[in-house]
Amino acid sequence: MKRLNDILEGREGSYILPFFWLHGEDHAILKDEIDRIEACGIREFCVESRPHPDFMGEQWWSDMDMIMDEARKRHMRVWLLDDDKFPTGHAAGGYEKQPDKAKIYLAQRHMDLCGPLKDGAVLIENFLGSDGKLLGIYACKKPDPDISKIDLDTVIDLTDQVCQGVVYFDLPEGYYRLFVLFTTREGGGRRNYINLIDSASVRVLIDQVYEPHYERYKADFGKTFAGFFSDEPELGNVPGYGFHERLGQKDVRLPWSRELKERLEDMWGSGDMAKLIALWFDAGEQTEKIRMDYMDQVSFLVSRCFSGQLGRWCQEHQVRYIGHVIEDDNAHARLGCSIAHFFRAESGMSMAGIDVVHLQIIPGFKYCDHQWIASDRDGEFFHFGLGKMGSSLAHLDPKKSGRALCEIFGSFGWAEGIWLMKWLTDHMLVRGINTFVPHAFSPIYPDRDCPPHFYARGNNPQYPYFIKLMNYMNRMCHLLNGGKMLTDAAVLYHGEAEWCGDTQLFQRPVRLLMEHQIDCDVVWNDLLLPENSTFQDRFLKIGSQSYSCLIIPGCSCLPESTCDFIRRSIKEGFPVFFTNRYPKKLLSDKITLDEIYEGCLVINESELAEKVLSLCDPQIRVLDVSGSREDLRACAYAQKDGCVYMFFNENPHKPVTATVCLKYLKDHSRAHLTAYDGVTNTAAPAYICKDQLMIHLCPGASAVYIAGQDDTQNRDVILTEILKYEPSDQGITLEGPWEISLKETGKDQDFAVVKENVRQLKSINAADQWPRFSGQIRYRTQISLSKPGQWLLKLPGVHDGTTVYINGQEAGVLIGSPYCLNISPFIKLGENDLEIETVNTLTWRIHDGQSTHMQMNPTGMVAPPILYNVHNQQQGENQ
């Protein structure tokens, strides 16, 4: 495969752009930090302006001039985080200068009335507050005075009956609720911030930040200057980070703009703004349709006014527009700190974008109840929904060209070691993420702002291993770019269904498929329109992707676009499944519930994977498995000249062994399979039996195989790789005695021996050892061998970056599972010097706040290594 050859020859592309924080440091320090970025093999970085004291001022331009000059000299590329505050939307103070362009909200106040009443009046001017502008005043009958439900068919429009702050009215018999609808800039989220659904408001960000950088660096645009990064823009109609901001809450301000008003009037008629009341209160049969219309138009305007406008500007100026929105705990389809619809919100970006920060994803915590820094939910979303949203958008939006970006590692705390970073990397890679923004390089130490920081002015003992991780990450991204993700099923995004009712979240069926190694894409309703999707041989075609079925999370109400697609699918004989239940209401008169009941199936969760497998010839079919199958992840990525298969055991404690059938091998009788190790950048033949492969993965380990066309492979031989990781003999336990030395990173010049003749190993940071030590830990002993062989060294007692030396030579560097090495080239008969160096993290020295949510492993080497003679064992098995 060409891309494999690129990697083996060191010619891979560039797929990593870490955040580089600026605080106004001396230029010599900034240059040194760029050196550290470049030493990782990274060829681009994203300047984060947020902590800079003089964004867009004289010092800013001085710092940026220096950075751009360094980047030109080094043939690196520079991205810019596009604002001075977090989240994107302050426009460097632009809305303080133009308050009329800042965010505006739709609000309501209400009171109850009782009729009959002649010549009644209510004082309403105080409802409007200091800046409120009246939209309408309506009296609505309450069918039941015990509840707040109203009847929109009884609306009395009183808007024209206001005089000097008082509304006058006659009222028929019954109980009514009086609503005052108005717009205001008060009582919502951040003041002087962008309005994502107002084109003129978004233009302020362009004028204040984008245009000045273009004027200064226009000759570099599309070359050294790569583009702009928006970080978590929000509708921001409420303060803070509540992840459950949906319609139907009576005291909440809502997003508003002139453009939104015009689009709703086009749909409803200019005299029908009383429908807005249903955004807060139950209005009977009309409620779902009104809420659907409102959210549909809000999300459309986010796409057009915000990301669409910024994306067009960047395209016109030969740069790219990237970033991500708040996805946390299912907020991606809601208001508040998010943007109403994940896929629409990022429509203008040239890469799909997500982030994983704040301990959102921790190995093993894949359940809904998951405590991370900002919430106690939703591990199922973070594990099974987040990555698939990003990769699906990349596959299905032509503008993205398959590029899926993840901001990663940020604010996990100093306790985040290289093992966890490698695990998170593989977690994202196997889901189709192929570009990364590591968070972050900071030129000050100690920096309390969202650690870890990868170099930390020479104080981070993890940095040498971070270099290895970045090399691995970039190689893997090269393999998983430029081709096509092969998926077997489509799962419908639940956003629209949630706007108009209750629904199962899309990640639930995604999980059920992934736990059976069935890959899928998350599709959204816009893609189901006739102009975006077709049927071919009972498969659904969207762009270059093909699906055997559409799975709709069980819901109470279906939007019109979903109904229209189901009507088409029934006609074409294409399978559509609902998980667990049918809808009870449709927002369409083109199909009936009875037709849906007859044409679609409800599938119980326990039967979903089996049903999907019965409809397709899957890319990966598991024939036999032992261990933790539900934690085995798998993906297939097609290149023009072959197919990349990746497997990852996400379980942090249990191994998994499986025999799998690979579709590429089945379809290509002369294909061969290569095993690729992205850490060591080596490739070797993988032995298969026909189209079957046996894999064995230790806890947290991954494996990559590359299928290509060749007739030299012996397809009748099967040799499992199980010996590499789980030898069946007992091996030689290296009990020592051990000499232990410590070297405090950033403080000590050399190792100092702290213990000798040690046979009982324990955590270096144990309470009775060195609880505040942070740095390198070295273990030395001698091993004596009397017979030749192929020697495998397994290290069950280490949990972080580790380097092994045999007789003074580096035998290998380990950054994650499996912690084992073939040390045969370095070992000899007789006496051998064995040296094992490992590291811990800065959390032991700093005790930072973010790390309080992290379960920390013991440090150093807490169990003796085991030495196996694999050669003799293999000879016996081959006989």
PDB file of C-alpha atoms in Angstrom, residues 639-802:
ATOM      1  CA  GLN A 639      -7.463   3.057   0.305  1.00  0.00           C
ATOM      2  CA  LYS A 640      -7.199   2.826  -3.487  1.00  0.00           C
ATOM      3  CA  ASP A 641      -4.713  -0.037  -3.236  1.00  0.00           C
ATOM      4  CA  GLY A 642      -5.888  -1.918  -0.172  1.00  0.00           C
ATOM      5  CA  CYS A 643      -7.658  -1.768   3.155  1.00  0.00           C
ATOM      6  CA  VAL A 644      -6.527  -0.811   6.661  1.00  0.00           C
ATOM      7  CA  TYR A 645      -8.015  -2.777   9.551  1.00  0.00           C
ATOM      8  CA  MET A 646      -7.641  -1.519  13.110  1.00  0.00           C
ATOM      9  CA  PHE A 647      -8.596  -3.393  16.273  1.00  0.00           C
ATOM     10  CA  PHE A 648      -8.542  -1.955  19.786  1.00  0.00           C
ATOM     11  CA  ASN A 649      -9.294  -3.582  23.122  1.00  0.00           C
ATOM     12  CA  GLU A 650     -10.765  -0.755  25.204  1.00  0.00           C
ATOM     13  CA  ASN A 651     -11.024  -2.820  28.359  1.00  0.00           C
ATOM     14  CA  PRO A 652      -8.372  -1.643  30.840  1.00  0.00           C
ATOM     15  CA  HIS A 653      -8.201  -4.994  32.653  1.00  0.00           C
ATOM     16  CA  LYS A 654      -9.231  -7.935  30.442  1.00  0.00           C
ATOM     17  CA  PRO A 655      -7.604  -9.333  27.280  1.00  0.00           C
ATOM     18  CA  VAL A 656      -9.541 -10.430  24.209  1.00  0.00           C
ATOM     19  CA  THR A 657      -8.782 -13.088  21.615  1.00  0.00           C
ATOM     20  CA  ALA A 658     -10.836 -13.360  18.437  1.00  0.00           C
ATOM     21  CA  THR A 659     -10.912 -15.040  15.060  1.00  0.00           C
ATOM     22  CA  VAL A 660     -12.208 -12.596  12.486  1.00  0.00           C
ATOM     23  CA  CYS A 661     -13.143 -12.799   8.828  1.00  0.00           C
ATOM     24  CA  LEU A 662     -11.978  -9.788   6.778  1.00  0.00           C
ATOM     25  CA  LYS A 663     -14.145  -8.935   3.787  1.00  0.00           C
ATOM     26  CA  TYR A 664     -11.248  -7.609   1.716  1.00  0.00           C
ATOM     27  CA  LEU A 665      -9.452 -10.948   1.951  1.00  0.00           C
ATOM     28  CA  LYS A 666     -12.620 -12.813   1.092  1.00  0.00           C
ATOM     29  CA  ASP A 667     -13.245 -10.616  -1.958  1.00  0.00           C
ATOM     30  CA  HIS A 668      -9.634 -10.695  -3.208  1.00  0.00           C
ATOM     31  CA  SER A 669      -8.318 -14.230  -3.504  1.00  0.00           C
ATOM     32  CA  ARG A 670      -4.704 -13.124  -4.039  1.00  0.00           C
ATOM     33  CA  ALA A 671      -4.586 -10.561  -1.268  1.00  0.00           C
ATOM     34  CA  HIS A 672      -1.984 -10.604   1.468  1.00  0.00           C
ATOM     35  CA  LEU A 673      -2.007  -9.152   4.969  1.00  0.00           C
ATOM     36  CA  THR A 674       0.670  -7.063   6.680  1.00  0.00           C
ATOM     37  CA  ALA A 675       0.858  -6.391  10.405  1.00  0.00           C
ATOM     38  CA  TYR A 676       1.918  -2.814  11.095  1.00  0.00           C
ATOM     39  CA  ASP A 677       3.301  -1.452  14.377  1.00  0.00           C
ATOM     40  CA  GLY A 678       2.834   2.314  14.447  1.00  0.00           C
ATOM     41  CA  VAL A 679       4.982   2.846  17.543  1.00  0.00           C
ATOM     42  CA  THR A 680       8.116   1.219  16.141  1.00  0.00           C
ATOM     43  CA  ASN A 681       7.115   1.976  12.524  1.00  0.00           C
ATOM     44  CA  THR A 682       7.717  -1.584  11.393  1.00  0.00           C
ATOM     45  CA  ALA A 683       5.736  -3.959   9.196  1.00  0.00           C
ATOM     46  CA  ALA A 684       5.838  -7.730   8.801  1.00  0.00           C
ATOM     47  CA  PRO A 685       3.709 -10.404   7.119  1.00  0.00           C
ATOM     48  CA  ALA A 686       0.666 -11.479   9.079  1.00  0.00           C
ATOM     49  CA  TYR A 687      -0.300 -15.088   8.621  1.00  0.00           C
ATOM     50  CA  ILE A 688      -3.874 -15.915   7.732  1.00  0.00           C
ATOM     51  CA  CYS A 689      -5.962 -18.935   6.886  1.00  0.00           C
ATOM     52  CA  LYS A 690      -7.998 -18.050   3.826  1.00  0.00           C
ATOM     53  CA  ASP A 691      -9.840 -14.878   4.893  1.00  0.00           C
ATOM     54  CA  GLN A 692      -9.499 -15.470   8.640  1.00  0.00           C
ATOM     55  CA  LEU A 693      -7.192 -13.776  11.111  1.00  0.00           C
ATOM     56  CA  MET A 694      -6.662 -14.480  14.775  1.00  0.00           C
ATOM     57  CA  ILE A 695      -5.973 -11.465  16.961  1.00  0.00           C
ATOM     58  CA  HIS A 696      -5.027 -11.242  20.598  1.00  0.00           C
ATOM     59  CA  LEU A 697      -5.089  -7.932  22.409  1.00  0.00           C
ATOM     60  CA  CYS A 698      -3.919  -7.239  25.923  1.00  0.00           C
ATOM     61  CA  PRO A 699      -5.956  -4.749  27.964  1.00  0.00           C
ATOM     62  CA  GLY A 700      -5.721  -1.363  26.257  1.00  0.00           C
ATOM     63  CA  ALA A 701      -3.788  -2.697  23.250  1.00  0.00           C
ATOM     64  CA  SER A 702      -4.415  -2.065  19.558  1.00  0.00           C
ATOM     65  CA  ALA A 703      -3.373  -3.826  16.349  1.00  0.00           C
ATOM     66  CA  VAL A 704      -3.284  -2.705  12.720  1.00  0.00           C
ATOM     67  CA  TYR A 705      -3.381  -4.919   9.634  1.00  0.00           C
ATOM     68  CA  ILE A 706      -3.111  -3.822   6.023  1.00  0.00           C
ATOM     69  CA  ALA A 707      -4.606  -5.895   3.251  1.00  0.00           C
ATOM     70  CA  GLY A 708      -3.224  -5.475  -0.239  1.00  0.00           C
ATOM     71  CA  GLN A 709      -2.921  -7.259  -3.579  1.00  0.00           C
ATOM     72  CA  ASP A 710      -0.143  -9.839  -3.851  1.00  0.00           C
ATOM     73  CA  ASP A 711       0.137 -13.493  -4.827  1.00  0.00           C
ATOM     74  CA  THR A 712       3.199 -14.372  -2.750  1.00  0.00           C
ATOM     75  CA  GLN A 713       1.441 -14.947   0.558  1.00  0.00           C
ATOM     76  CA  ASN A 714       0.958 -18.526   1.770  1.00  0.00           C
ATOM     77  CA  ARG A 715      -2.749 -18.422   2.576  1.00  0.00           C
ATOM     78  CA  ASP A 716      -2.868 -21.968   3.995  1.00  0.00           C
ATOM     79  CA  VAL A 717      -0.724 -21.233   7.057  1.00  0.00           C
ATOM     80  CA  ILE A 718      -2.097 -19.783  10.271  1.00  0.00           C
ATOM     81  CA  LEU A 719       0.257 -18.515  12.966  1.00  0.00           C
ATOM     82  CA  THR A 720      -1.441 -16.496  15.665  1.00  0.00           C
ATOM     83  CA  GLU A 721       0.220 -13.523  17.301  1.00  0.00           C
ATOM     84  CA  ILE A 722      -0.897 -14.742  20.684  1.00  0.00           C
ATOM     85  CA  LEU A 723       2.676 -15.727  21.596  1.00  0.00           C
ATOM     86  CA  LYS A 724       3.781 -12.133  21.293  1.00  0.00           C
ATOM     87  CA  TYR A 725       1.606 -11.063  24.172  1.00  0.00           C
ATOM     88  CA  GLU A 726       0.467 -14.080  26.160  1.00  0.00           C
ATOM     89  CA  PRO A 727       3.081 -16.871  26.126  1.00  0.00           C
ATOM     90  CA  SER A 728       1.743 -20.120  27.470  1.00  0.00           C
ATOM     91  CA  ASP A 729       4.824 -21.157  29.455  1.00  0.00           C
ATOM     92  CA  GLN A 730       5.515 -19.674  32.865  1.00  0.00           C
ATOM     93  CA  GLY A 731       8.680 -17.831  31.910  1.00  0.00           C
ATOM     94  CA  ILE A 732      11.447 -16.624  34.201  1.00  0.00           C
ATOM     95  CA  THR A 733      10.386 -14.102  36.833  1.00  0.00           C
ATOM     96  CA  LEU A 734      13.158 -11.553  37.325  1.00  0.00           C
ATOM     97  CA  GLU A 735      13.032 -11.077  41.075  1.00  0.00           C
ATOM     98  CA  GLY A 736      16.210  -9.009  41.237  1.00  0.00           C
ATOM     99  CA  PRO A 737      17.792  -7.857  43.446  1.00  0.00           C
ATOM    100  CA  TRP A 738      17.122  -4.390  42.059  1.00  0.00           C
ATOM    101  CA  GLU A 739      18.981  -1.148  42.410  1.00  0.00           C
ATOM    102  CA  ILE A 740      16.551   1.797  42.319  1.00  0.00           C
ATOM    103  CA  SER A 741      17.588   5.327  41.315  1.00  0.00           C
ATOM    104  CA  LEU A 742      15.586   8.535  40.995  1.00  0.00           C
ATOM    105  CA  LYS A 743      16.017  11.665  38.894  1.00  0.00           C
ATOM    106  CA  GLU A 744      13.628  14.562  39.528  1.00  0.00           C
ATOM    107  CA  THR A 745      12.722  16.087  36.166  1.00  0.00           C
ATOM    108  CA  GLY A 746      13.581  19.769  35.911  1.00  0.00           C
ATOM    109  CA  LYS A 747      15.660  19.645  39.098  1.00  0.00           C
ATOM    110  CA  ASP A 748      18.263  16.836  39.121  1.00  0.00           C
ATOM    111  CA  GLN A 749      21.097  16.521  36.613  1.00  0.00           C
ATOM    112  CA  ASP A 750      21.778  12.837  37.265  1.00  0.00           C
ATOM    113  CA  PHE A 751      20.205   9.754  38.789  1.00  0.00           C
ATOM    114  CA  ALA A 752      20.801   9.144  42.477  1.00  0.00           C
ATOM    115  CA  VAL A 753      20.669   5.638  43.926  1.00  0.00           C
ATOM    116  CA  VAL A 754      17.995   5.530  46.644  1.00  0.00           C
ATOM    117  CA  LYS A 755      17.739   1.769  47.321  1.00  0.00           C
ATOM    118  CA  GLU A 756      19.813  -1.345  46.708  1.00  0.00           C
ATOM    119  CA  ASN A 757      19.163  -5.108  46.905  1.00  0.00           C
ATOM    120  CA  VAL A 758      15.413  -4.572  46.555  1.00  0.00           C
ATOM    121  CA  ARG A 759      13.237  -7.649  46.065  1.00  0.00           C
ATOM    122  CA  GLN A 760       9.838  -6.322  47.128  1.00  0.00           C
ATOM    123  CA  LEU A 761       8.740  -3.745  44.553  1.00  0.00           C
ATOM    124  CA  LYS A 762       6.145  -1.127  45.413  1.00  0.00           C
ATOM    125  CA  SER A 763       4.837   2.209  44.159  1.00  0.00           C
ATOM    126  CA  ILE A 764       7.483   4.922  44.207  1.00  0.00           C
ATOM    127  CA  ASN A 765       4.867   7.470  45.298  1.00  0.00           C
ATOM    128  CA  ALA A 766       3.498   5.320  48.096  1.00  0.00           C
ATOM    129  CA  ALA A 767       2.971   7.102  51.406  1.00  0.00           C
ATOM    130  CA  ASP A 768       6.086   5.505  52.905  1.00  0.00           C
ATOM    131  CA  GLN A 769       8.263   6.070  49.829  1.00  0.00           C
ATOM    132  CA  TRP A 770       8.578   9.400  47.928  1.00  0.00           C
ATOM    133  CA  PRO A 771       5.013  10.760  47.727  1.00  0.00           C
ATOM    134  CA  ARG A 772       5.982  14.119  46.122  1.00  0.00           C
ATOM    135  CA  PHE A 773       8.553  12.808  43.656  1.00  0.00           C
ATOM    136  CA  SER A 774       8.040  13.476  39.922  1.00  0.00           C
ATOM    137  CA  GLY A 775      10.540  12.288  37.350  1.00  0.00           C
ATOM    138  CA  GLN A 776      12.445   9.273  36.057  1.00  0.00           C
ATOM    139  CA  ILE A 777      12.737   5.991  37.981  1.00  0.00           C
ATOM    140  CA  ARG A 778      15.505   3.552  37.073  1.00  0.00           C
ATOM    141  CA  TYR A 779      15.694  -0.141  37.997  1.00  0.00           C
ATOM    142  CA  ARG A 780      18.890  -2.136  37.472  1.00  0.00           C
ATOM    143  CA  THR A 781      19.657  -5.830  37.837  1.00  0.00           C
ATOM    144  CA  GLN A 782      21.516  -8.637  36.103  1.00  0.00           C
ATOM    145  CA  ILE A 783      20.093 -11.655  34.361  1.00  0.00           C
ATOM    146  CA  SER A 784      22.014 -14.817  33.529  1.00  0.00           C
ATOM    147  CA  LEU A 785      21.080 -16.956  30.521  1.00  0.00           C
ATOM    148  CA  SER A 786      22.477 -20.415  29.792  1.00  0.00           C
ATOM    149  CA  LYS A 787      20.600 -21.296  26.597  1.00  0.00           C
ATOM    150  CA  PRO A 788      19.890 -19.485  23.322  1.00  0.00           C
ATOM    151  CA  GLY A 789      16.425 -18.496  22.136  1.00  0.00           C
ATOM    152  CA  GLN A 790      14.089 -15.752  21.075  1.00  0.00           C
ATOM    153  CA  TRP A 791      13.614 -13.778  24.259  1.00  0.00           C
ATOM    154  CA  LEU A 792      10.509 -11.818  25.075  1.00  0.00           C
ATOM    155  CA  LEU A 793      10.482  -9.449  28.062  1.00  0.00           C
ATOM    156  CA  LYS A 794       7.111  -8.687  29.578  1.00  0.00           C
ATOM    157  CA  LEU A 795       6.652  -5.829  32.067  1.00  0.00           C
ATOM    158  CA  PRO A 796       3.393  -6.359  33.995  1.00  0.00           C
ATOM    159  CA  GLY A 797       4.416  -3.891  36.692  1.00  0.00           C
ATOM    160  CA  VAL A 798       4.698  -0.624  34.748  1.00  0.00           C
ATOM    161  CA  HIS A 799       1.877   1.735  33.836  1.00  0.00           C
ATOM    162  CA  ASP A 800       3.495   4.562  31.912  1.00  0.00           C
ATOM    163  CA  GLY A 801       6.259   5.477  29.484  1.00  0.00           C
ATOM    164  CA  THR A 802       9.130   2.996  29.810  1.00  0.00           C
TER     165      THR A 802
END
